[in-house]
């Protein structure tokens, strides 16, 4: 496979911003009024001695509190954590560029398998992680014979766009990566396509397992999930500090309005952003769940298993924590046992 290397990127344009909606919002109006009030207190002598000033100050406290609360919710949910190193270390990775959501130019990486190119695994990391953090999983799959493609999700690793972050943007990025990959591979289109997702990457894998599109739709053969997130509402509740969870009706309203601002033409709703509402995969599923999941707990696991059918293989891993920074032999052994009969000739002589 011949792909663009890092030194060939000079001709590519910088990030192309999507069209921005400039409509004035209620939070912007309130912020402007509070700024005017603060300036009046500073520049008008004797303002504090006026009863109207104290009345206005008292009336301003609820809007100020709501603006602070809104800012916290948006920062927690719509801003990704501080990025960790995302560039993979294995020199065999071949980078290629594609145009993702809103015209943003992004980089994906392809790791060819040790055998034939009949199998492709799309590997997706979780929130606050990176492709580098799950690189050992990609290398393990490559050693089993499959070609692996992955990327740093929007707002992670060396990829910017940390604000206004939504899963819908990431979905469009991955769909665009898959479209570009078809051209990069030329005539070497794989016979089978698989998804491997960790945490939020598991949520995305479930989405694609139920909503496959494009050239790989008929080739989708299975998905592998490691301690996956399965519900956006549950994920939001786990991100919020305990003292903010009592205000969930306000949180839901803020999230709905922000989604409508960022994705005005999308009808997805807070309560339905979870399995099984966006669909369930019809392909075989391997579910690897950390017995002691200190990040997501068991709620996501319980929700998913309540909707799985007989094609799913479910394993609780005692030695594997939620963190992608740990890669146990138990996880590798279970994965190989499940994947071995499904990779065709690529597995001959390896197991």
Coordinates of C-alpha atoms in Angstrom, one line a residue:
X1 CA 0.0 0.0 0.0
X2 CA 1.4 3.4 -1.0
X3 CA 0.3 6.2 1.3
X4 CA 1.3 9.8 1.9
X5 CA 4.1 10.2 4.4
X6 CA 4.5 13.0 6.9
X7 CA 6.9 14.9 4.7
X8 CA 4.4 15.0 1.8
X9 CA 1.9 17.2 3.7
X10 CA 3.2 20.6 2.7
X11 CA 0.7 21.1 -0.1
X12 CA -2.4 20.5 2.1
X13 CA -4.4 23.6 3.1
X14 CA -4.9 24.5 6.8
X15 CA -8.1 23.7 8.7
X16 CA -11.1 24.9 6.9
X17 CA -13.7 26.2 9.3
X18 CA -17.4 25.3 8.8
X19 CA -19.9 28.1 8.4
X20 CA -20.4 29.8 11.7
X21 CA -23.9 30.8 12.9
X22 CA -23.8 34.4 14.1
X23 CA -27.3 34.7 15.7
X24 CA -27.2 36.4 19.0
X25 CA -28.2 34.1 21.9
X26 CA -29.8 34.7 25.3
X27 CA -26.5 33.9 27.1
X28 CA -24.7 36.5 25.0
X29 CA -27.4 39.1 25.8
X30 CA -27.1 38.4 29.5
X31 CA -23.4 38.5 29.4
X32 CA -23.5 41.9 27.7
X33 CA -25.9 43.3 30.3
X34 CA -23.7 42.1 33.2
X35 CA -20.6 43.6 31.6
X36 CA -22.4 47.0 31.2
X37 CA -23.5 46.8 34.8
X38 CA -19.9 46.1 35.9
X39 CA -18.6 49.0 33.9
X40 CA -21.2 51.3 35.4
X41 CA -20.1 50.4 38.9
X42 CA -16.5 51.3 37.9
X43 CA -17.0 54.5 36.0
X44 CA -20.0 56.2 37.6
X45 CA -19.2 57.9 40.9
X46 CA -21.6 57.2 43.7
X47 CA -23.4 54.5 41.9
X48 CA -23.2 52.1 44.9
X49 CA -25.0 54.7 47.0
X50 CA -28.1 54.5 44.8
X51 CA -30.9 52.1 45.8
X52 CA -31.4 51.2 42.2
X53 CA -27.8 49.9 42.0
X54 CA -28.4 47.5 44.8
X55 CA -31.7 46.4 43.3
X56 CA -29.9 45.8 39.9
X57 CA -27.1 44.0 41.7
X58 CA -29.6 41.6 43.4
X59 CA -31.5 41.0 40.2
X60 CA -28.2 40.2 38.4
X61 CA -27.2 37.4 40.7
X62 CA -29.5 34.6 39.4
X63 CA -28.5 35.3 35.7
X64 CA -24.8 35.4 36.7
X65 CA -25.2 32.1 38.6
X66 CA -26.9 30.5 35.6
X67 CA -24.2 31.7 33.2
X68 CA -21.5 30.2 35.4
X69 CA -23.4 27.0 35.6
X70 CA -23.8 26.9 31.9
X71 CA -20.2 27.6 31.3
X72 CA -19.2 24.7 33.6
X73 CA -21.5 22.2 31.8
X74 CA -20.3 23.2 28.4
X75 CA -16.7 23.0 29.5
X76 CA -17.2 19.5 31.0
X77 CA -19.3 18.0 28.1
X78 CA -18.3 19.9 25.0
X79 CA -14.6 20.4 25.6
X80 CA -12.2 17.4 25.5
X81 CA -9.7 16.8 28.3
X82 CA -6.1 18.1 28.0
X83 CA -4.6 16.0 25.3
X84 CA -2.1 13.2 25.9
X85 CA 0.6 12.3 23.3
X86 CA -1.1 10.9 20.3
X87 CA 1.5 10.1 17.7
X88 CA 2.1 6.3 17.4
X89 CA 5.6 5.1 18.0
X90 CA 5.7 2.1 15.6
X91 CA 7.5 3.2 12.4
X92 CA 5.3 0.9 10.3
X93 CA 2.3 3.2 10.6
X94 CA 1.6 4.9 7.3
X95 CA -0.2 8.2 7.7
X96 CA -2.7 9.6 5.2
X97 CA -4.8 12.7 5.1
X98 CA -8.6 13.2 4.7
X99 CA -11.1 15.9 5.0
X100 CA -13.4 15.4 8.0
X101 CA -16.3 17.3 9.5
X102 CA -16.6 21.0 8.5
X103 CA -13.7 20.7 6.0
X104 CA -11.1 20.0 8.7
X105 CA -8.1 18.2 7.3
X106 CA -7.2 15.3 9.6
X107 CA -4.6 12.5 9.7
X108 CA -5.3 8.8 10.0
X109 CA -2.7 6.0 10.3
X110 CA -2.6 2.5 8.6
X111 CA -0.7 -0.5 10.0
X112 CA -0.5 -3.3 7.6
X113 CA -1.1 -6.8 8.9
X114 CA 1.5 -9.6 8.9
X115 CA -0.4 -11.7 6.4
X116 CA -2.9 -11.0 3.6
X117 CA -4.9 -7.8 3.4
X118 CA -8.3 -9.6 3.6
X119 CA -9.2 -8.1 7.0
X120 CA -9.3 -4.5 8.2
X121 CA -9.8 -3.5 11.8
X122 CA -10.8 0.1 12.6
X123 CA -9.5 0.9 16.1
X124 CA -11.0 3.7 18.1
X125 CA -9.8 5.1 21.4
X126 CA -11.7 6.6 24.3
X127 CA -12.3 10.1 25.7
X128 CA -9.1 11.6 27.0
X129 CA -7.0 8.9 25.3
X130 CA -5.2 8.7 22.0
X131 CA -4.1 6.3 19.2
X132 CA -0.8 6.0 21.0
X133 CA -2.4 4.9 24.2
X134 CA -4.1 1.9 22.4
X135 CA -1.2 1.2 20.1
X136 CA -0.3 -2.1 21.7
X137 CA -3.8 -3.3 20.9
X138 CA -3.4 -2.3 17.2
X139 CA 0.0 -4.0 17.1
X140 CA -1.5 -7.2 18.6
X141 CA -4.2 -7.3 16.0
X142 CA -1.7 -6.6 13.2
X143 CA 0.4 -9.6 14.5
X144 CA -2.7 -11.7 14.0
X145 CA -2.8 -10.8 10.4
X146 CA -5.3 -8.0 10.0
X147 CA -4.5 -4.5 8.8
X148 CA -5.4 -1.8 11.3
X149 CA -6.5 1.8 10.7
X150 CA -6.9 4.4 13.4
X151 CA -6.8 8.1 14.2
X152 CA -6.6 10.5 17.1
X153 CA -10.2 11.5 17.5
X154 CA -11.1 15.1 17.2
X155 CA -9.7 17.1 20.1
X156 CA -7.4 14.3 21.2
X157 CA -3.7 13.6 20.7
X158 CA -2.1 16.0 18.2
X159 CA -5.6 16.7 16.7
X160 CA -7.0 20.1 17.8
X161 CA -10.7 21.2 17.8
X162 CA -11.1 20.6 21.6
X163 CA -14.2 23.0 21.9
X164 CA -17.7 22.4 20.6
X165 CA -16.8 18.7 20.6
X166 CA -19.6 16.3 19.8
X167 CA -19.8 12.6 19.0
X168 CA -21.7 13.5 15.8
X169 CA -18.6 15.4 14.5
X170 CA -16.4 12.4 15.4
X171 CA -18.8 10.1 13.5
X172 CA -18.5 12.2 10.4
X173 CA -14.7 12.3 10.8
X174 CA -14.6 8.4 10.8
X175 CA -17.0 8.1 7.9
X176 CA -14.8 10.5 5.9
X177 CA -11.7 8.5 6.9
X178 CA -13.3 5.3 5.6
X179 CA -14.2 7.0 2.3
X180 CA -10.6 8.3 1.9
X181 CA -9.2 4.8 2.9
X182 CA -11.0 3.2 -0.1
X183 CA -9.0 5.4 -2.5
X184 CA -5.8 5.0 -0.5
X185 CA -6.1 1.2 -0.7
X186 CA -6.8 1.2 -4.4
X187 CA -7.6 -2.3 -5.5
X188 CA -6.6 -3.9 -2.2
X189 CA -10.1 -3.5 -0.7
X190 CA -10.4 -6.0 2.3
X191 CA -12.9 -8.7 2.3
X192 CA -13.9 -8.1 5.9
X193 CA -14.1 -5.0 8.1
X194 CA -14.1 -5.0 11.9
X195 CA -14.3 -2.3 14.6
X196 CA -12.4 -2.4 17.9
X197 CA -13.5 0.3 20.3
X198 CA -12.4 1.2 23.8
X199 CA -14.7 3.2 26.2
X200 CA -16.2 6.0 24.0
X201 CA -14.6 4.2 21.1
X202 CA -16.8 1.4 22.0
X203 CA -19.9 3.7 21.8
X204 CA -18.7 4.7 18.3
X205 CA -18.2 1.1 17.3
X206 CA -21.7 0.2 18.4
X207 CA -23.0 3.2 16.3
X208 CA -21.2 2.0 13.2
X209 CA -22.2 -1.6 13.8
X210 CA -25.8 -0.5 13.7
X211 CA -25.4 2.3 11.0
X212 CA -22.8 1.0 8.5
X213 CA -22.5 3.0 5.3
X214 CA -20.4 3.1 2.2
X215 CA -18.1 0.6 0.6
X216 CA -17.6 -1.3 3.9
X217 CA -21.3 -1.8 4.7
X218 CA -21.6 -5.2 3.2
X219 CA -18.1 -6.2 4.5
X220 CA -18.8 -5.4 8.2
X221 CA -18.1 -8.7 10.0
X222 CA -18.1 -7.9 13.7
X223 CA -17.2 -5.4 16.4
X224 CA -15.0 -5.8 19.5
X225 CA -15.8 -3.7 22.5
X226 CA -13.5 -3.1 25.5
X227 CA -15.3 -1.6 28.6
X228 CA -17.5 0.5 26.2
X229 CA -19.6 3.5 26.9
X230 CA -23.2 2.7 25.8
X231 CA -25.2 5.7 26.9
X232 CA -24.6 9.4 26.4
X233 CA -26.8 10.3 29.4
X234 CA -24.9 8.0 31.7
X235 CA -21.6 9.3 30.4
X236 CA -22.7 12.9 31.1
X237 CA -23.7 12.0 34.6
X238 CA -20.3 10.4 35.3
X239 CA -18.5 13.5 34.0
X240 CA -20.4 15.9 36.2
X241 CA -19.3 16.6 39.8
X242 CA -21.8 15.1 42.3
X243 CA -23.0 18.6 43.4
X244 CA -24.1 19.4 39.8
X245 CA -26.1 16.2 39.2
X246 CA -29.0 17.5 41.2
X247 CA -29.5 20.1 38.4
X248 CA -29.9 17.5 35.6
X249 CA -33.1 19.1 34.2
X250 CA -31.0 22.3 33.6
X251 CA -28.1 20.2 32.3
X252 CA -30.3 18.5 29.7
X253 CA -31.7 21.9 28.6
X254 CA -28.2 23.3 28.1
X255 CA -27.1 20.2 26.2
X256 CA -30.1 20.3 24.0
X257 CA -29.6 23.9 23.1
X258 CA -25.9 23.5 22.4
X259 CA -26.5 20.5 20.2
X260 CA -29.1 22.5 18.3
X261 CA -26.6 25.3 17.9
X262 CA -23.8 23.0 16.7
X263 CA -26.0 20.6 14.7
X264 CA -29.1 22.6 13.7
X265 CA -30.3 20.0 11.2
X266 CA -30.0 16.9 13.4
X267 CA -32.9 15.6 15.4
X268 CA -31.0 13.4 17.9
X269 CA -32.1 13.9 21.5
X270 CA -30.5 13.4 24.9
X271 CA -32.6 10.5 26.1
X272 CA -32.2 8.5 22.9
X273 CA -28.4 8.9 22.5
X274 CA -27.9 5.4 23.9
X275 CA -28.4 1.7 23.0
X276 CA -30.7 0.4 21.7
X277 CA -32.3 3.7 20.4
X278 CA -29.8 4.4 17.7
X279 CA -29.9 0.7 16.7
X280 CA -28.1 -2.5 17.6
X281 CA -25.4 -4.2 15.5
X282 CA -26.5 -7.3 13.6
X283 CA -23.0 -8.7 13.4
X284 CA -21.2 -10.8 16.0
X285 CA -20.0 -8.9 19.1
X286 CA -17.1 -9.5 21.4
X287 CA -17.5 -7.7 24.7
X288 CA -14.5 -7.4 27.0
X289 CA -15.5 -5.7 30.3
X290 CA -13.2 -4.8 33.1
X291 CA -14.5 -6.5 36.3
X292 CA -13.6 -3.4 38.3
X293 CA -14.3 -0.5 36.0
X294 CA -13.3 2.6 38.0
X295 CA -14.3 5.0 35.1
X296 CA -17.7 3.9 33.9
X297 CA -18.8 1.3 36.5
X298 CA -21.2 -1.4 35.5
X299 CA -24.2 0.7 34.3
X300 CA -23.0 0.9 30.7
X301 CA -22.2 -2.8 30.7
X302 CA -25.6 -3.7 32.2
X303 CA -27.5 -1.6 29.7
X304 CA -25.7 -3.2 26.7
X305 CA -26.0 -6.8 27.9
X306 CA -29.7 -6.4 28.5
X307 CA -30.1 -5.9 24.7
X308 CA -27.5 -8.4 23.3
X309 CA -28.5 -11.6 21.5
X310 CA -26.9 -15.0 21.1
X311 CA -24.2 -13.8 18.7
X312 CA -22.5 -11.8 21.5
X313 CA -19.5 -13.2 23.4
X314 CA -19.3 -11.5 26.8
X315 CA -16.2 -11.7 29.1
X316 CA -15.5 -10.1 32.4
X317 CA -11.7 -9.5 32.8
X318 CA -10.3 -9.5 36.3
X319 CA -6.8 -8.4 35.3
X320 CA -7.8 -5.6 32.9
X321 CA -8.8 -2.2 34.3
X322 CA -10.7 0.4 32.3
X323 CA -7.5 2.3 31.5
X324 CA -6.1 1.8 28.0
X325 CA -2.7 2.3 29.4
X326 CA -2.8 -1.3 30.7
X327 CA -3.0 -4.2 28.2
X328 CA -3.3 -7.6 30.0
X329 CA -2.5 -11.0 28.7
X330 CA -6.0 -12.0 29.6
X331 CA -7.4 -9.5 27.2
X332 CA -5.1 -10.7 24.4
X333 CA -5.9 -14.3 25.0
X334 CA -9.7 -13.8 24.9
X335 CA -9.5 -11.6 21.8
X336 CA -7.4 -14.2 19.9
X337 CA -9.8 -17.0 20.9
X338 CA -12.7 -15.1 19.5
X339 CA -11.0 -13.6 16.4
X340 CA -9.1 -16.7 15.4
X341 CA -11.9 -18.5 13.5
X342 CA -13.1 -15.3 11.9
X343 CA -10.0 -14.0 10.2
X344 CA -9.9 -16.8 7.6
X345 CA -6.5 -17.7 6.2
X346 CA -4.8 -14.8 8.0
X347 CA -4.8 -16.8 11.2
X348 CA -3.2 -20.0 9.8
X349 CA 0.0 -20.9 11.6
X350 CA -0.6 -18.2 14.3
X351 CA -2.9 -20.1 16.7

